mmCIF file of C-alpha atoms in Angstrom:
data_model
loop_
_atom_site.group_PDB
_atom_site.id
_atom_site.type_symbol
_atom_site.label_atom_id
_atom_site.label_comp_id
_atom_site.label_asym_id
_atom_site.label_seq_id
_atom_site.Cartn_x
_atom_site.Cartn_y
_atom_site.Cartn_z
ATOM 1 C CA MET A 1 114.884 116.570 46.333
ATOM 2 C CA ALA A 2 117.362 119.358 45.896
ATOM 3 C CA HIS A 3 120.750 118.452 44.457
ATOM 4 C CA ASP A 4 124.293 119.818 44.814
ATOM 5 C CA PRO A 5 123.602 122.246 47.650
ATOM 6 C CA ALA A 6 126.421 124.480 48.806
ATOM 7 C CA PRO A 7 127.497 124.992 51.444
ATOM 8 C CA VAL A 8 126.518 121.866 53.382
ATOM 9 C CA PRO A 9 123.913 123.068 55.908
ATOM 10 C CA LYS A 10 123.792 122.245 59.605
ATOM 11 C CA ALA A 11 120.656 120.951 61.298
ATOM 12 C CA SER A 12 119.409 123.037 64.185
ATOM 13 C CA GLY A 13 120.227 121.900 67.705
ATOM 14 C CA PHE A 14 123.497 120.841 69.264
ATOM 15 C CA ASP A 15 122.595 117.128 69.267
ATOM 16 C CA ASN A 16 119.648 115.443 67.536
ATOM 17 C CA THR A 17 119.649 111.993 69.142
ATOM 18 C CA VAL A 18 116.246 112.539 70.747
ATOM 19 C CA SER A 19 114.831 113.765 67.432
ATOM 20 C CA LEU A 20 116.171 110.666 65.681
ATOM 21 C CA LEU A 21 114.453 108.408 68.207
ATOM 22 C CA ARG A 22 111.227 110.389 67.918
ATOM 23 C CA GLU A 23 111.130 110.683 64.109
ATOM 24 C CA GLY A 24 112.769 107.396 63.163
ATOM 25 C CA TYR A 25 112.601 106.781 59.429
ATOM 26 C CA ASP A 26 111.741 110.401 58.695
ATOM 27 C CA PHE A 27 114.644 111.982 60.581
ATOM 28 C CA ILE A 28 117.025 112.573 57.663
ATOM 29 C CA GLY A 29 114.348 113.174 55.040
ATOM 30 C CA ASN A 30 112.564 115.775 57.166
ATOM 31 C CA ARG A 31 115.722 117.824 57.611
ATOM 32 C CA CYS A 32 116.830 117.513 54.000
ATOM 33 C CA GLN A 33 113.406 118.728 52.949
ATOM 34 C CA HIS A 34 113.496 121.644 55.378
ATOM 35 C CA LEU A 35 117.052 122.625 54.457
ATOM 36 C CA GLY A 36 116.599 122.177 50.701
ATOM 37 C CA SER A 37 119.562 119.843 50.629
ATOM 38 C CA ASP A 38 120.544 116.220 50.062
ATOM 39 C CA GLY A 39 122.860 116.362 53.057
ATOM 40 C CA PHE A 40 123.402 118.098 56.364
ATOM 41 C CA GLU A 41 125.665 118.025 59.388
ATOM 42 C CA THR A 42 124.543 117.377 62.951
ATOM 43 C CA ARG A 43 125.477 115.414 66.054
ATOM 44 C CA LEU A 44 124.065 112.076 67.170
ATOM 45 C CA MET A 45 125.075 110.649 70.534
ATOM 46 C CA LEU A 46 127.324 113.760 70.699
ATOM 47 C CA ARG A 47 129.255 112.516 67.679
ATOM 48 C CA PRO A 48 129.533 114.698 64.531
ATOM 49 C CA VAL A 49 127.822 113.063 61.564
ATOM 50 C CA LEU A 50 127.123 113.893 57.936
ATOM 51 C CA CYS A 51 123.656 112.694 56.913
ATOM 52 C CA LEU A 52 123.083 112.109 53.190
ATOM 53 C CA ARG A 53 120.430 110.863 50.805
ATOM 54 C CA GLY A 54 120.029 110.342 47.064
ATOM 55 C CA ALA A 55 121.749 108.525 44.209
ATOM 56 C CA LYS A 56 124.767 110.862 44.206
ATOM 57 C CA ALA A 57 125.296 110.208 47.915
ATOM 58 C CA ALA A 58 124.951 106.454 47.355
ATOM 59 C CA GLN A 59 127.617 106.582 44.662
ATOM 60 C CA LEU A 60 129.940 108.411 47.044
ATOM 61 C CA PHE A 61 129.187 105.949 49.840
ATOM 62 C CA TYR A 62 129.394 102.691 47.884
ATOM 63 C CA GLY A 63 131.196 103.333 44.640
ATOM 64 C CA LYS A 64 134.626 104.619 45.606
ATOM 65 C CA GLY A 65 135.827 102.454 48.510
ATOM 66 C CA LEU A 66 136.024 105.477 50.795
ATOM 67 C CA PHE A 67 134.181 104.092 53.812
ATOM 68 C CA THR A 68 134.437 101.292 56.321
ATOM 69 C CA ARG A 69 131.671 99.820 58.457
ATOM 70 C CA LYS A 70 134.004 99.715 61.462
ATOM 71 C CA GLY A 71 132.792 102.120 64.104
ATOM 72 C CA ALA A 72 129.766 103.097 62.017
ATOM 73 C CA MET A 73 127.057 101.732 64.308
ATOM 74 C CA PRO A 74 126.570 101.341 68.062
ATOM 75 C CA PRO A 75 128.463 98.311 69.423
ATOM 76 C CA THR A 76 125.264 96.606 70.598
ATOM 77 C CA THR A 77 123.672 96.965 67.151
ATOM 78 C CA LEU A 78 126.827 95.613 65.533
ATOM 79 C CA ARG A 79 126.840 92.682 67.946
ATOM 80 C CA LEU A 80 123.239 91.725 67.206
ATOM 81 C CA LEU A 81 123.326 92.158 63.446
ATOM 82 C CA GLN A 82 126.864 91.357 62.295
ATOM 83 C CA ASP A 83 129.392 90.934 65.111
ATOM 84 C CA LYS A 84 133.123 91.504 65.109
ATOM 85 C CA GLY A 85 135.170 89.662 62.526
ATOM 86 C CA SER A 86 132.226 89.158 60.156
ATOM 87 C CA VAL A 87 132.374 89.874 56.435
ATOM 88 C CA GLN A 88 130.695 93.254 56.930
ATOM 89 C CA SER A 89 133.445 94.366 59.307
ATOM 90 C CA LEU A 90 136.183 93.765 56.729
ATOM 91 C CA ASP A 91 137.497 96.085 54.029
ATOM 92 C CA GLY A 92 139.526 95.906 50.841
ATOM 93 C CA VAL A 93 141.046 92.609 49.729
ATOM 94 C CA ALA A 94 140.022 90.828 52.933
ATOM 95 C CA HIS A 95 136.413 91.875 52.414
ATOM 96 C CA ARG A 96 136.369 90.796 48.772
ATOM 97 C CA HIS A 97 137.882 87.409 49.630
ATOM 98 C CA ARG A 98 135.282 86.683 52.349
ATOM 99 C CA LYS A 99 132.481 88.266 50.314
ATOM 100 C CA ALA A 100 133.187 85.818 47.477
ATOM 101 C CA LEU A 101 132.083 83.033 49.805
ATOM 102 C CA PHE A 102 128.712 84.708 50.354
ATOM 103 C CA THR A 103 128.130 85.678 46.729
ATOM 104 C CA ALA A 104 128.841 82.065 45.702
ATOM 105 C CA LEU A 105 126.360 80.772 48.280
ATOM 106 C CA LEU A 106 123.627 83.361 47.749
ATOM 107 C CA MET A 107 123.738 84.510 44.136
ATOM 108 C CA ASP A 108 124.000 81.302 42.107
ATOM 109 C CA SER A 109 121.731 78.294 42.695
ATOM 110 C CA ALA A 110 120.741 79.173 46.264
ATOM 111 C CA PRO A 111 117.551 81.087 45.442
ATOM 112 C CA ASP A 112 116.053 78.149 43.517
ATOM 113 C CA ARG A 113 116.829 75.671 46.282
ATOM 114 C CA MET A 114 115.611 78.039 49.006
ATOM 115 C CA VAL A 115 112.349 78.702 47.164
ATOM 116 C CA GLN A 116 111.727 74.969 46.890
ATOM 117 C CA LEU A 117 112.312 74.465 50.608
ATOM 118 C CA PHE A 118 110.297 77.555 51.551
ATOM 119 C CA GLU A 119 107.315 76.383 49.521
ATOM 120 C CA ARG A 120 107.484 72.860 50.927
ATOM 121 C CA HIS A 121 107.627 74.055 54.527
ATOM 122 C CA TRP A 122 104.883 76.619 53.834
ATOM 123 C CA ARG A 123 102.558 73.918 52.483
ATOM 124 C CA GLU A 124 103.292 71.709 55.480
ATOM 125 C CA ALA A 125 102.547 74.602 57.840
ATOM 126 C CA LEU A 126 99.326 75.370 55.969
ATOM 127 C CA THR A 127 97.828 72.175 57.367
ATOM 128 C CA GLY A 128 98.215 73.592 60.880
ATOM 129 C CA TRP A 129 96.932 77.006 59.844
ATOM 130 C CA GLU A 130 93.814 75.343 58.439
ATOM 131 C CA ARG A 131 93.188 73.523 61.718
ATOM 132 C CA GLN A 132 93.596 76.735 63.692
ATOM 133 C CA GLY A 133 91.517 78.660 61.188
ATOM 134 C CA GLU A 134 93.686 81.730 61.594
ATOM 135 C CA MET A 135 97.299 82.870 61.560
ATOM 136 C CA GLU A 136 99.496 85.935 61.921
ATOM 137 C CA LEU A 137 101.589 86.263 58.782
ATOM 138 C CA PHE A 138 104.783 87.710 60.272
ATOM 139 C CA SER A 139 105.288 85.077 62.975
ATOM 140 C CA ALA A 140 104.063 82.243 60.751
ATOM 141 C CA SER A 141 106.373 83.084 57.851
ATOM 142 C CA ASN A 142 109.333 83.578 60.208
ATOM 143 C CA LEU A 143 108.879 80.026 61.484
ATOM 144 C CA VAL A 144 108.603 78.632 57.958
ATOM 145 C CA LEU A 145 111.732 80.527 56.931
ATOM 146 C CA THR A 146 113.655 79.249 59.960
ATOM 147 C CA ARG A 147 112.918 75.644 59.022
ATOM 148 C CA ALA A 148 113.739 76.255 55.367
ATOM 149 C CA ALA A 149 116.963 78.164 56.091
ATOM 150 C CA TRP A 150 118.194 75.529 58.547
ATOM 151 C CA GLU A 151 117.587 72.738 56.033
ATOM 152 C CA TRP A 152 119.095 74.768 53.168
ATOM 153 C CA ALA A 153 122.258 75.353 55.212
ATOM 154 C CA GLY A 154 122.520 71.565 55.477
ATOM 155 C CA LEU A 155 121.996 71.417 59.224
ATOM 156 C CA PRO A 156 119.971 68.432 60.511
ATOM 157 C CA LEU A 157 116.313 69.215 61.188
ATOM 158 C CA SER A 158 116.424 66.646 63.998
ATOM 159 C CA GLU A 159 118.639 69.086 65.930
ATOM 160 C CA LEU A 160 116.451 72.137 65.323
ATOM 161 C CA ASP A 161 114.185 73.556 68.016
ATOM 162 C CA ASP A 162 112.421 75.625 65.397
ATOM 163 C CA GLU A 163 110.438 77.953 67.640
ATOM 164 C CA ASP A 164 113.410 78.695 69.870
ATOM 165 C CA MET A 165 115.796 79.261 66.944
ATOM 166 C CA CYS A 166 113.205 81.379 65.165
ATOM 167 C CA GLY A 167 112.837 83.559 68.262
ATOM 168 C CA ARG A 168 116.600 83.992 68.485
ATOM 169 C CA LEU A 169 117.121 84.932 64.831
ATOM 170 C CA VAL A 170 114.102 87.235 64.719
ATOM 171 C CA GLY A 171 115.103 88.815 68.026
ATOM 172 C CA MET A 172 118.468 89.877 66.623
ATOM 173 C CA VAL A 173 116.717 91.997 63.991
ATOM 174 C CA GLU A 174 113.766 93.197 66.072
ATOM 175 C CA ASN A 175 115.969 94.548 68.850
ATOM 176 C CA ALA A 176 118.906 95.920 66.861
ATOM 177 C CA GLY A 177 117.649 99.481 67.245
ATOM 178 C CA LYS A 178 116.615 99.228 70.886
ATOM 179 C CA VAL A 179 118.266 99.898 74.218
ATOM 180 C CA GLY A 180 117.599 98.462 77.648
ATOM 181 C CA PRO A 181 116.725 95.018 79.046
ATOM 182 C CA ARG A 182 115.305 93.521 75.837
ATOM 183 C CA MET A 183 118.449 94.337 73.921
ATOM 184 C CA TRP A 184 120.643 92.802 76.637
ATOM 185 C CA ARG A 185 118.453 89.692 76.657
ATOM 186 C CA GLU A 186 118.896 89.309 72.910
ATOM 187 C CA LEU A 187 122.656 89.725 73.208
ATOM 188 C CA ALA A 188 122.696 86.861 75.717
ATOM 189 C CA ARG A 189 120.527 84.714 73.457
ATOM 190 C CA ARG A 190 122.785 85.465 70.510
ATOM 191 C CA SER A 191 125.808 84.306 72.504
ATOM 192 C CA GLY A 192 124.031 81.015 73.131
ATOM 193 C CA THR A 193 123.255 80.660 69.422
ATOM 194 C CA GLU A 194 126.890 81.271 68.535
ATOM 195 C CA ARG A 195 128.018 78.561 70.957
ATOM 196 C CA GLN A 196 125.519 76.107 69.485
ATOM 197 C CA LEU A 197 126.744 76.771 65.963
ATOM 198 C CA GLU A 198 130.389 76.638 67.072
ATOM 199 C CA ARG A 199 129.728 73.055 68.118
ATOM 200 C CA CYS A 200 128.258 72.372 64.681
ATOM 201 C CA ILE A 201 131.380 73.841 63.044
ATOM 202 C CA GLU A 202 133.607 71.641 65.210
ATOM 203 C CA ARG A 203 131.602 68.521 64.321
ATOM 204 C CA ILE A 204 131.735 69.304 60.612
ATOM 205 C CA ARG A 205 135.488 69.741 60.790
ATOM 206 C CA ASN A 206 136.134 66.565 62.766
ATOM 207 C CA GLY A 207 133.704 64.513 60.675
ATOM 208 C CA THR A 208 131.167 63.699 63.406
ATOM 209 C CA LEU A 209 128.457 65.749 61.696
ATOM 210 C CA ASP A 210 128.088 64.267 58.237
ATOM 211 C CA LEU A 211 126.521 66.806 55.900
ATOM 212 C CA PRO A 212 126.284 66.980 52.099
ATOM 213 C CA TYR A 213 129.588 68.176 50.674
ATOM 214 C CA ASP A 214 127.916 71.171 49.012
ATOM 215 C CA ALA A 215 125.947 72.300 52.085
ATOM 216 C CA PRO A 216 126.435 76.002 52.911
ATOM 217 C CA ALA A 217 127.308 75.066 56.510
ATOM 218 C CA VAL A 218 130.168 72.959 55.150
ATOM 219 C CA ALA A 219 131.315 75.840 52.943
ATOM 220 C CA ILE A 220 131.469 78.093 56.001
ATOM 221 C CA ALA A 221 133.199 75.501 58.178
ATOM 222 C CA THR A 222 135.862 74.720 55.557
ATOM 223 C CA HIS A 223 136.379 78.228 54.191
ATOM 224 C CA ARG A 224 139.977 79.360 54.300
ATOM 225 C CA ASP A 225 140.790 83.023 54.670
ATOM 226 C CA ARG A 226 143.602 84.711 52.802
ATOM 227 C CA ASP A 227 146.190 83.199 55.162
ATOM 228 C CA GLY A 228 145.105 79.706 54.078
ATOM 229 C CA LYS A 229 143.700 78.820 57.485
ATOM 230 C CA PHE A 230 140.179 77.901 58.557
ATOM 231 C CA LEU A 231 138.212 80.722 60.110
ATOM 232 C CA PRO A 232 138.335 80.602 63.923
ATOM 233 C CA LYS A 233 135.258 78.683 65.014
ATOM 234 C CA THR A 234 133.929 81.807 66.713
ATOM 235 C CA ILE A 235 134.039 83.708 63.397
ATOM 236 C CA ALA A 236 132.710 80.734 61.428
ATOM 237 C CA SER A 237 129.672 80.546 63.705
ATOM 238 C CA VAL A 238 129.097 84.292 63.245
ATOM 239 C CA GLU A 239 129.187 83.866 59.471
ATOM 240 C CA LEU A 240 126.765 80.931 59.682
ATOM 241 C CA ILE A 241 124.394 83.203 61.594
ATOM 242 C CA ASN A 242 124.978 85.769 58.844
ATOM 243 C CA LEU A 243 123.475 83.237 56.442
ATOM 244 C CA LEU A 244 120.552 82.157 58.609
ATOM 245 C CA ARG A 245 119.462 85.484 60.148
ATOM 246 C CA PRO A 246 118.997 87.454 56.887
ATOM 247 C CA ILE A 247 116.956 84.617 55.364
ATOM 248 C CA VAL A 248 114.614 84.587 58.344
ATOM 249 C CA ALA A 249 114.493 88.396 58.148
ATOM 250 C CA ILE A 250 112.749 87.991 54.771
ATOM 251 C CA GLY A 251 109.688 87.306 56.920
ATOM 252 C CA ARG A 252 109.235 91.057 57.216
ATOM 253 C CA TRP A 253 109.121 91.339 53.422
ATOM 254 C CA VAL A 254 106.610 88.469 53.315
ATOM 255 C CA LEU A 255 104.524 90.412 55.824
ATOM 256 C CA TYR A 256 104.708 93.477 53.603
ATOM 257 C CA CYS A 257 103.716 91.429 50.539
ATOM 258 C CA GLY A 258 100.603 90.282 52.376
ATOM 259 C CA MET A 259 99.777 93.839 53.379
ATOM 260 C CA ALA A 260 100.340 95.145 49.851
ATOM 261 C CA LEU A 261 98.164 92.427 48.309
ATOM 262 C CA ASN A 262 95.428 93.271 50.787
ATOM 263 C CA GLU A 263 95.665 96.979 50.032
ATOM 264 C CA HIS A 264 95.908 96.540 46.251
ATOM 265 C CA ARG A 265 93.344 93.851 45.554
ATOM 266 C CA GLN A 266 93.554 94.396 41.793
ATOM 267 C CA TRP A 267 97.090 93.012 41.863
ATOM 268 C CA ALA A 268 96.100 90.060 44.047
ATOM 269 C CA ASP A 269 93.382 89.239 41.532
ATOM 270 C CA ARG A 270 95.821 89.498 38.623
ATOM 271 C CA PHE A 271 98.261 87.128 40.269
ATOM 272 C CA ALA A 272 95.517 84.685 41.242
ATOM 273 C CA ALA A 273 94.414 84.672 37.595
ATOM 274 C CA GLY A 274 97.889 83.628 36.431
ATOM 275 C CA ASP A 275 99.913 86.809 35.842
ATOM 276 C CA ASP A 276 103.480 85.659 36.486
ATOM 277 C CA ALA A 277 105.287 88.430 34.648
ATOM 278 C CA MET A 278 104.447 91.169 37.149
ATOM 279 C CA MET A 279 105.094 89.238 40.352
ATOM 280 C CA GLU A 280 108.759 90.167 40.607
ATOM 281 C CA PRO A 281 108.151 93.851 39.745
ATOM 282 C CA PHE A 282 105.444 93.876 42.416
ATOM 283 C CA ALA A 283 107.894 92.429 44.947
ATOM 284 C CA GLU A 284 110.506 95.027 43.997
ATOM 285 C CA GLU A 285 108.018 97.848 44.436
ATOM 286 C CA VAL A 286 107.126 96.458 47.865
ATOM 287 C CA ARG A 287 110.836 96.581 48.724
ATOM 288 C CA ARG A 288 111.001 100.191 47.568
ATOM 289 C CA ILE A 289 107.983 101.462 49.478
ATOM 290 C CA TYR A 290 107.772 99.436 52.670
ATOM 291 C CA PRO A 291 110.414 100.317 55.280
ATOM 292 C CA PHE A 292 113.046 97.981 56.675
ATOM 293 C CA PHE A 293 116.318 99.423 58.007
ATOM 294 C CA PRO A 294 116.329 103.186 57.422
ATOM 295 C CA VAL A 295 120.040 104.002 57.076
ATOM 296 C CA ILE A 296 123.482 102.580 56.379
ATOM 297 C CA GLY A 297 126.467 103.891 58.322
ATOM 298 C CA GLY A 298 130.084 104.321 57.335
ATOM 299 C CA VAL A 299 133.305 105.902 58.596
ATOM 300 C CA ALA A 300 135.677 107.568 56.131
ATOM 301 C CA LYS A 301 138.943 105.678 55.585
ATOM 302 C CA VAL A 302 140.418 108.634 53.729
ATOM 303 C CA PRO A 303 139.528 112.330 53.318
ATOM 304 C CA PHE A 304 136.660 112.961 50.900
ATOM 305 C CA THR A 305 134.659 115.845 49.467
ATOM 306 C CA TRP A 306 130.909 116.332 49.483
ATOM 307 C CA CYS A 307 129.418 119.289 47.611
ATOM 308 C CA GLY A 308 132.676 121.192 47.664
ATOM 309 C CA LYS A 309 133.424 120.675 51.344
ATOM 310 C CA SER A 310 136.311 118.476 52.483
ATOM 311 C CA TYR A 311 135.807 115.961 55.278
ATOM 312 C CA PRO A 312 138.580 114.192 57.215
ATOM 313 C CA THR A 313 139.448 110.568 57.745
ATOM 314 C CA GLY A 314 137.212 109.257 60.503
ATOM 315 C CA GLN A 315 134.155 111.266 59.453
ATOM 316 C CA TRP A 316 130.941 109.421 60.349
ATOM 317 C CA VAL A 317 128.361 109.298 57.544
ATOM 318 C CA LEU A 318 124.774 108.035 57.474
ATOM 319 C CA LEU A 319 123.174 107.263 54.107
ATOM 320 C CA ASP A 320 119.374 107.374 54.154
ATOM 321 C CA LEU A 321 117.877 104.389 52.311
ATOM 322 C CA PHE A 322 114.315 105.228 53.268
ATOM 323 C CA SER A 323 114.019 108.674 51.695
ATOM 324 C CA THR A 324 116.250 107.836 48.718
ATOM 325 C CA ASN A 325 113.769 105.151 47.695
ATOM 326 C CA ARG A 326 111.126 107.903 47.755
ATOM 327 C CA ASP A 327 113.033 110.470 45.690
ATOM 328 C CA PRO A 328 110.347 112.018 43.431
ATOM 329 C CA LEU A 329 113.014 112.779 40.817
ATOM 330 C CA LEU A 330 113.655 109.042 40.536
ATOM 331 C CA TYR A 331 110.135 107.827 41.329
ATOM 332 C CA PRO A 332 107.270 110.152 40.343
ATOM 333 C CA ASP A 333 104.397 109.880 42.837
ATOM 334 C CA PRO A 334 106.818 107.995 45.092
ATOM 335 C CA GLU A 335 104.314 106.793 47.704
ATOM 336 C CA SER A 336 102.225 104.955 45.088
ATOM 337 C CA LEU A 337 102.857 101.259 44.472
ATOM 338 C CA ARG A 338 103.509 100.930 40.745
ATOM 339 C CA PRO A 339 105.095 97.638 39.691
ATOM 340 C CA GLU A 340 105.356 98.934 36.136
ATOM 341 C CA ARG A 341 108.336 101.068 37.279
ATOM 342 C CA ALA A 342 110.266 97.818 36.693
ATOM 343 C CA HIS A 343 113.316 98.599 38.830
ATOM 344 C CA SER A 344 115.316 95.548 39.870
ATOM 345 C CA TRP A 345 118.113 94.253 42.065
ATOM 346 C CA ARG A 346 119.782 93.270 38.781
ATOM 347 C CA ASP A 347 120.584 96.897 37.983
ATOM 348 C CA GLN A 348 123.237 97.091 40.736
ATOM 349 C CA ASP A 349 123.263 100.878 40.536
ATOM 350 C CA PHE A 350 122.948 103.773 42.977
ATOM 351 C CA ARG A 351 119.258 104.618 42.634
ATOM 352 C CA PHE A 352 117.213 101.649 43.828
ATOM 353 C CA MET A 353 118.599 100.576 47.204
ATOM 354 C CA PRO A 354 116.209 98.909 49.638
ATOM 355 C CA GLN A 355 119.128 96.738 50.803
ATOM 356 C CA GLY A 356 121.981 99.052 49.818
ATOM 357 C CA ALA A 357 123.513 100.087 46.519
ATOM 358 C CA GLY A 358 126.512 99.375 44.323
ATOM 359 C CA ASP A 359 127.976 96.093 43.052
ATOM 360 C CA ALA A 360 127.321 93.132 45.359
ATOM 361 C CA HIS A 361 130.481 91.371 44.145
ATOM 362 C CA VAL A 362 132.733 94.304 45.064
ATOM 363 C CA ASP A 363 130.999 96.664 47.492
ATOM 364 C CA HIS A 364 129.145 96.142 50.756
ATOM 365 C CA ARG A 365 125.837 95.703 48.910
ATOM 366 C CA CYS A 366 123.857 92.751 50.260
ATOM 367 C CA PRO A 367 124.490 89.640 48.116
ATOM 368 C CA GLY A 368 121.112 88.178 49.083
ATOM 369 C CA GLU A 369 118.822 90.378 46.994
ATOM 370 C CA ARG A 370 118.161 87.762 44.335
ATOM 371 C CA LEU A 371 117.220 85.318 47.062
ATOM 372 C CA THR A 372 115.047 87.913 48.824
ATOM 373 C CA VAL A 373 113.098 88.782 45.688
ATOM 374 C CA GLY A 374 112.754 85.110 44.771
ATOM 375 C CA MET A 375 111.304 84.319 48.178
ATOM 376 C CA MET A 376 108.956 87.304 48.068
ATOM 377 C CA THR A 377 107.727 86.268 44.622
ATOM 378 C CA SER A 378 107.135 82.769 45.942
ATOM 379 C CA ALA A 379 105.181 84.153 48.906
ATOM 380 C CA ILE A 380 103.014 86.229 46.563
ATOM 381 C CA ARG A 381 102.261 83.105 44.533
ATOM 382 C CA LEU A 382 101.413 81.071 47.635
ATOM 383 C CA LEU A 383 99.199 83.789 49.104
ATOM 384 C CA THR A 384 97.229 84.374 45.915
ATOM 385 C CA ARG A 385 97.034 80.917 44.354
ATOM 386 C CA GLU A 386 97.413 78.235 46.984
ATOM 387 C CA MET A 387 95.381 79.557 49.889
ATOM 388 C CA ARG A 388 92.317 81.573 50.727
ATOM 389 C CA TYR A 389 91.785 83.725 53.788
ATOM 390 C CA GLU A 390 89.969 86.726 55.140
ATOM 391 C CA VAL A 391 91.584 89.815 56.635
ATOM 392 C CA PRO A 392 89.704 91.065 59.716
ATOM 393 C CA GLU A 393 89.593 94.707 60.703
ATOM 394 C CA GLN A 394 92.899 95.565 62.377
ATOM 395 C CA ASP A 395 95.506 98.288 62.839
ATOM 396 C CA LEU A 396 98.080 97.923 60.060
ATOM 397 C CA ALA A 397 99.867 101.226 60.666
ATOM 398 C CA LEU A 398 103.654 101.193 60.396
ATOM 399 C CA PRO A 399 105.006 103.364 63.227
ATOM 400 C CA ARG A 400 107.818 105.520 61.840
ATOM 401 C CA ASP A 401 109.555 105.670 65.238
ATOM 402 C CA ARG A 402 109.934 101.892 65.478
ATOM 403 C CA LEU A 403 113.163 100.594 63.905
ATOM 404 C CA PRO A 404 112.614 98.274 62.127
ATOM 405 C CA THR A 405 108.897 98.853 61.924
ATOM 406 C CA ARG A 406 105.878 96.607 61.447
ATOM 407 C CA PRO A 407 102.238 96.636 62.581
ATOM 408 C CA LYS A 408 102.115 96.153 66.337
ATOM 409 C CA GLN A 409 99.968 93.030 66.057
ATOM 410 C CA GLY A 410 101.371 91.826 62.758
ATOM 411 C CA PHE A 411 98.950 90.904 59.972
ATOM 412 C CA ARG A 412 96.116 88.645 61.136
ATOM 413 C CA MET A 413 94.359 86.321 58.702
ATOM 414 C CA ARG A 414 91.322 84.154 59.500
ATOM 415 C CA ASN A 415 89.340 81.361 57.863
ATOM 416 C CA VAL A 416 92.623 80.186 56.374
ATOM 417 C CA ARG A 417 92.218 77.309 53.937
ATOM 418 C CA ARG A 418 93.766 75.741 50.877
ATOM 419 C CA ALA A 419 92.647 77.027 47.527
ATOM 420 C CA THR A 420 90.549 74.609 45.531
ATOM 421 C CA GLU A 421 90.562 74.486 41.766
ATOM 422 C CA GLY A 422 87.540 75.513 39.792
#
């Protein structure tokens, strides 16, 4: 990557929306490479935008409080992934106050409890996978995660239609970058999910749904915003979804762990033989290499300067996560999976950012990274030590124009069985 270009170049073409849809993950990186720059100006959906990549851009985007998420993504994408009034739509003191709720729920004891539940539900599901003899890792892990997340939140399993809820939570992520009938269907299904969880919030508040006092669902239902009042039940249900949906979304990382173990058999063998120390670094390298959401959007709250050029309040900015995690200046031979690089969510800096950058307690960085890595490490352990399977010939390509991407048919495994000792 080039650094500190001046002046900021412009991408060719009046509007590059079609190119974005065609190139997907590679859109920003391709143009930065061609222009010899870590940033460029263009138009998307006829709207002027500054596209950036790299650690310096991440520090600008996350480290100075210059940007808001409001107006930074299409309304339908916002509705599926976050919704109005959610923690991600807030700024300043209001954001920090609401964010404290999520960091308390997701960054302390939650990962240990979630891993326990995930492993228990995985082992229970393994009985069914053995009977069937085969499974598809993405859909199977999503269902396990739905059950585990619902129970972790404190919600009664007796009221969970696990396949339906799994489809709803997965659909929010799978269709966030789409347009057309499928996206509208998922918006309707999300509305139904919000109404269901609103009823749960009401029952928690009036005492007719008796949950453990320390259940995350109770924390959401009884959280008081800065005005000292409970969140409106509509907002509380959105925030409950904002706990459940990202946990189920870890299923894509579990899928990628399975793919990486299959591609790098030497690491699968090491883990099967008892190497615990490198499991988390392996998971982190999977997060760096395998693509999830390609960019983060923001809108400038105040004027700012990039590479000597001033930009006004209201400037739309896209920060490229995908190509930043492949910066050869940060990661020599960036396409190679090398767990010994030993980068970690713990660093909280502006270089390694599969789920954003900065300080999770202060900035808009995802507070669930510890949980994500813990769950991925657990999945690696389960896949290499507690079960055996074969991987048939299949197409495991990751289309770069699909956002978020995955193999079209998932990751099929056959002759699935429990591992036996000896």
